mmCIF file of C-alpha atoms in Angstrom:
data_model
loop_
_atom_site.group_PDB
_atom_site.id
_atom_site.type_symbol
_atom_site.label_atom_id
_atom_site.label_comp_id
_atom_site.label_asym_id
_atom_site.label_seq_id
_atom_site.Cartn_x
_atom_site.Cartn_y
_atom_site.Cartn_z
ATOM 1 C CA GLN A 200 0.000 0.000 0.000
ATOM 2 C CA VAL A 201 1.122 3.524 -0.745
ATOM 3 C CA GLN A 202 1.267 6.119 2.005
ATOM 4 C CA LEU A 203 0.862 9.766 1.043
ATOM 5 C CA VAL A 204 1.601 12.821 3.162
ATOM 6 C CA GLU A 205 0.658 16.280 1.921
ATOM 7 C CA SER A 206 2.189 19.475 3.259
ATOM 8 C CA GLY A 207 2.725 23.128 2.432
ATOM 9 C CA GLY A 208 -0.753 24.568 2.795
ATOM 10 C CA GLY A 209 -1.551 27.736 4.653
ATOM 11 C CA LEU A 210 -3.151 31.152 4.524
ATOM 12 C CA VAL A 211 -2.246 33.420 1.627
ATOM 13 C CA GLN A 212 -3.672 36.638 0.215
ATOM 14 C CA PRO A 213 -5.206 36.781 -3.270
ATOM 15 C CA GLY A 214 -2.480 36.969 -5.882
ATOM 16 C CA GLY A 215 -0.010 35.172 -3.670
ATOM 17 C CA SER A 216 1.752 31.848 -4.083
ATOM 18 C CA LEU A 217 2.126 28.553 -2.275
ATOM 19 C CA ARG A 218 4.037 25.380 -3.022
ATOM 20 C CA LEU A 219 2.487 22.092 -1.929
ATOM 21 C CA SER A 220 4.428 18.860 -1.537
ATOM 22 C CA CYS A 221 3.363 15.224 -1.358
ATOM 23 C CA ALA A 222 5.707 12.557 -0.052
ATOM 24 C CA ALA A 223 5.021 8.972 -1.096
ATOM 25 C CA SER A 224 6.239 5.700 0.348
ATOM 26 C CA GLY A 225 5.447 2.022 -0.094
ATOM 27 C CA SER A 226 5.398 1.950 -3.903
ATOM 28 C CA ILE A 227 7.674 2.043 -6.916
ATOM 29 C CA PHE A 228 7.049 5.745 -7.240
ATOM 30 C CA SER A 229 8.612 6.311 -10.654
ATOM 31 C CA MET A 230 6.189 3.874 -12.321
ATOM 32 C CA TYR A 231 3.024 5.735 -11.320
ATOM 33 C CA ALA A 232 1.086 8.748 -12.420
ATOM 34 C CA MET A 233 0.476 11.318 -9.691
ATOM 35 C CA GLY A 234 -2.282 13.837 -9.294
ATOM 36 C CA TRP A 235 -3.325 16.755 -7.130
ATOM 37 C CA TYR A 236 -6.970 17.037 -6.119
ATOM 38 C CA ARG A 237 -8.898 19.593 -4.152
ATOM 39 C CA GLN A 238 -12.176 19.466 -2.289
ATOM 40 C CA HIS A 239 -14.438 22.296 -1.207
ATOM 41 C CA PRO A 240 -16.873 21.681 1.665
ATOM 42 C CA GLY A 241 -19.955 19.873 0.401
ATOM 43 C CA LYS A 242 -18.520 19.312 -3.072
ATOM 44 C CA GLN A 243 -16.901 16.444 -4.942
ATOM 45 C CA ARG A 244 -13.166 16.073 -4.923
ATOM 46 C CA GLU A 245 -11.800 17.286 -8.246
ATOM 47 C CA LEU A 246 -8.584 16.645 -10.110
ATOM 48 C CA VAL A 247 -6.681 19.867 -10.729
ATOM 49 C CA ALA A 248 -3.325 18.638 -12.045
ATOM 50 C CA ALA A 249 -1.726 15.333 -13.031
ATOM 51 C CA ILE A 250 1.637 14.085 -14.207
ATOM 52 C CA THR A 251 2.429 10.748 -15.840
ATOM 53 C CA SER A 252 5.396 8.532 -15.111
ATOM 54 C CA GLY A 253 6.973 10.003 -18.243
ATOM 55 C CA GLY A 254 6.467 13.598 -17.139
ATOM 56 C CA SER A 255 3.493 14.611 -19.290
ATOM 57 C CA THR A 256 1.131 16.988 -17.490
ATOM 58 C CA ASN A 257 -2.562 17.823 -17.529
ATOM 59 C CA TYR A 258 -4.406 20.665 -15.820
ATOM 60 C CA ALA A 259 -7.974 21.583 -15.089
ATOM 61 C CA ASP A 260 -9.093 24.674 -16.967
ATOM 62 C CA SER A 261 -9.599 26.513 -13.694
ATOM 63 C CA VAL A 262 -5.888 26.353 -12.820
ATOM 64 C CA LYS A 263 -4.225 26.256 -16.226
ATOM 65 C CA GLY A 264 -1.509 28.868 -16.498
ATOM 66 C CA ARG A 265 -1.383 29.403 -12.734
ATOM 67 C CA PHE A 266 -0.453 25.995 -11.278
ATOM 68 C CA THR A 267 2.479 23.757 -12.176
ATOM 69 C CA ILE A 268 2.830 20.110 -11.180
ATOM 70 C CA SER A 269 6.241 18.458 -11.016
ATOM 71 C CA ARG A 270 7.807 15.311 -9.620
ATOM 72 C CA ASP A 271 11.121 14.267 -8.153
ATOM 73 C CA ASN A 272 11.459 10.514 -8.457
ATOM 74 C CA ALA A 273 14.639 10.372 -6.389
ATOM 75 C CA LYS A 274 12.858 12.028 -3.467
ATOM 76 C CA MET A 275 9.551 10.271 -4.223
ATOM 77 C CA THR A 276 7.665 13.544 -4.114
ATOM 78 C CA VAL A 277 5.222 15.436 -6.276
ATOM 79 C CA SER A 278 4.799 19.197 -5.944
ATOM 80 C CA LEU A 279 2.207 21.758 -6.932
ATOM 81 C CA GLN A 280 3.393 25.313 -7.454
ATOM 82 C CA MET A 281 0.374 27.585 -7.070
ATOM 83 C CA ASN A 282 0.657 31.158 -8.335
ATOM 84 C CA SER A 283 -1.841 33.995 -8.721
ATOM 85 C CA LEU A 284 -4.072 32.399 -6.124
ATOM 86 C CA LYS A 285 -7.746 33.282 -6.008
ATOM 87 C CA PRO A 286 -10.299 32.929 -3.190
ATOM 88 C CA GLU A 287 -11.985 30.134 -5.156
ATOM 89 C CA ASP A 288 -8.778 28.107 -4.839
ATOM 90 C CA THR A 289 -9.553 27.710 -1.142
ATOM 91 C CA ALA A 290 -9.891 23.976 -0.464
ATOM 92 C CA VAL A 291 -8.247 20.955 1.083
ATOM 93 C CA TYR A 292 -5.650 19.657 -1.362
ATOM 94 C CA TYR A 293 -4.795 15.969 -1.693
ATOM 95 C CA CYS A 294 -2.413 13.948 -3.821
ATOM 96 C CA ASN A 295 -3.111 10.514 -5.253
ATOM 97 C CA GLN A 296 -1.357 7.784 -7.207
ATOM 98 C CA GLY A 297 -2.441 5.546 -10.081
ATOM 99 C CA ILE A 298 -0.989 3.297 -12.734
ATOM 100 C CA SER A 299 -2.319 5.859 -15.220
ATOM 101 C CA ILE A 300 -4.097 9.201 -15.066
ATOM 102 C CA ALA A 301 -7.365 7.369 -15.746
ATOM 103 C CA THR A 302 -7.006 5.370 -12.525
ATOM 104 C CA LEU A 303 -6.196 8.279 -10.238
ATOM 105 C CA GLY A 304 -8.620 8.723 -7.366
ATOM 106 C CA PHE A 305 -9.233 5.059 -6.572
ATOM 107 C CA GLY A 306 -6.417 4.451 -4.129
ATOM 108 C CA SER A 307 -5.730 5.583 -0.610
ATOM 109 C CA TRP A 308 -5.670 9.231 0.428
ATOM 110 C CA GLY A 309 -3.548 11.171 2.844
ATOM 111 C CA GLN A 310 -4.784 13.738 5.336
ATOM 112 C CA GLY A 311 -4.667 16.590 2.845
ATOM 113 C CA THR A 312 -3.424 20.114 3.410
ATOM 114 C CA GLN A 313 -5.620 23.186 3.802
ATOM 115 C CA VAL A 314 -5.163 26.125 1.443
ATOM 116 C CA THR A 315 -6.988 29.323 2.324
ATOM 117 C CA VAL A 316 -6.880 32.344 0.021
ATOM 118 C CA SER A 317 -8.282 35.388 1.760
ATOM 119 C CA SER A 318 -7.533 39.019 2.435
#
């Protein structure tokens, strides 16, 4: 089983930046696609960014041009650089692992990290 630990969330003003990190253990990390999700209270968890084992990336329209996903296979981490943050980005952010992008969201989840964008 994979264990995932998210970190880096916090309170930031609109227009600011945060960098989230997800540390994985218990899997052959380099073989898997990784994704960042977010969940607003009372809403479904949504995929905002994903990266394949080969480094190809995909982004939700709502974050395209503002967020960047990257991975460091040696450190077994995936990061999400979040720029030009908006209040609607406020959510709990989670990472997840899958054999492909299509299978993301079906495995175990970490605790998540809270991102709050407010003045």
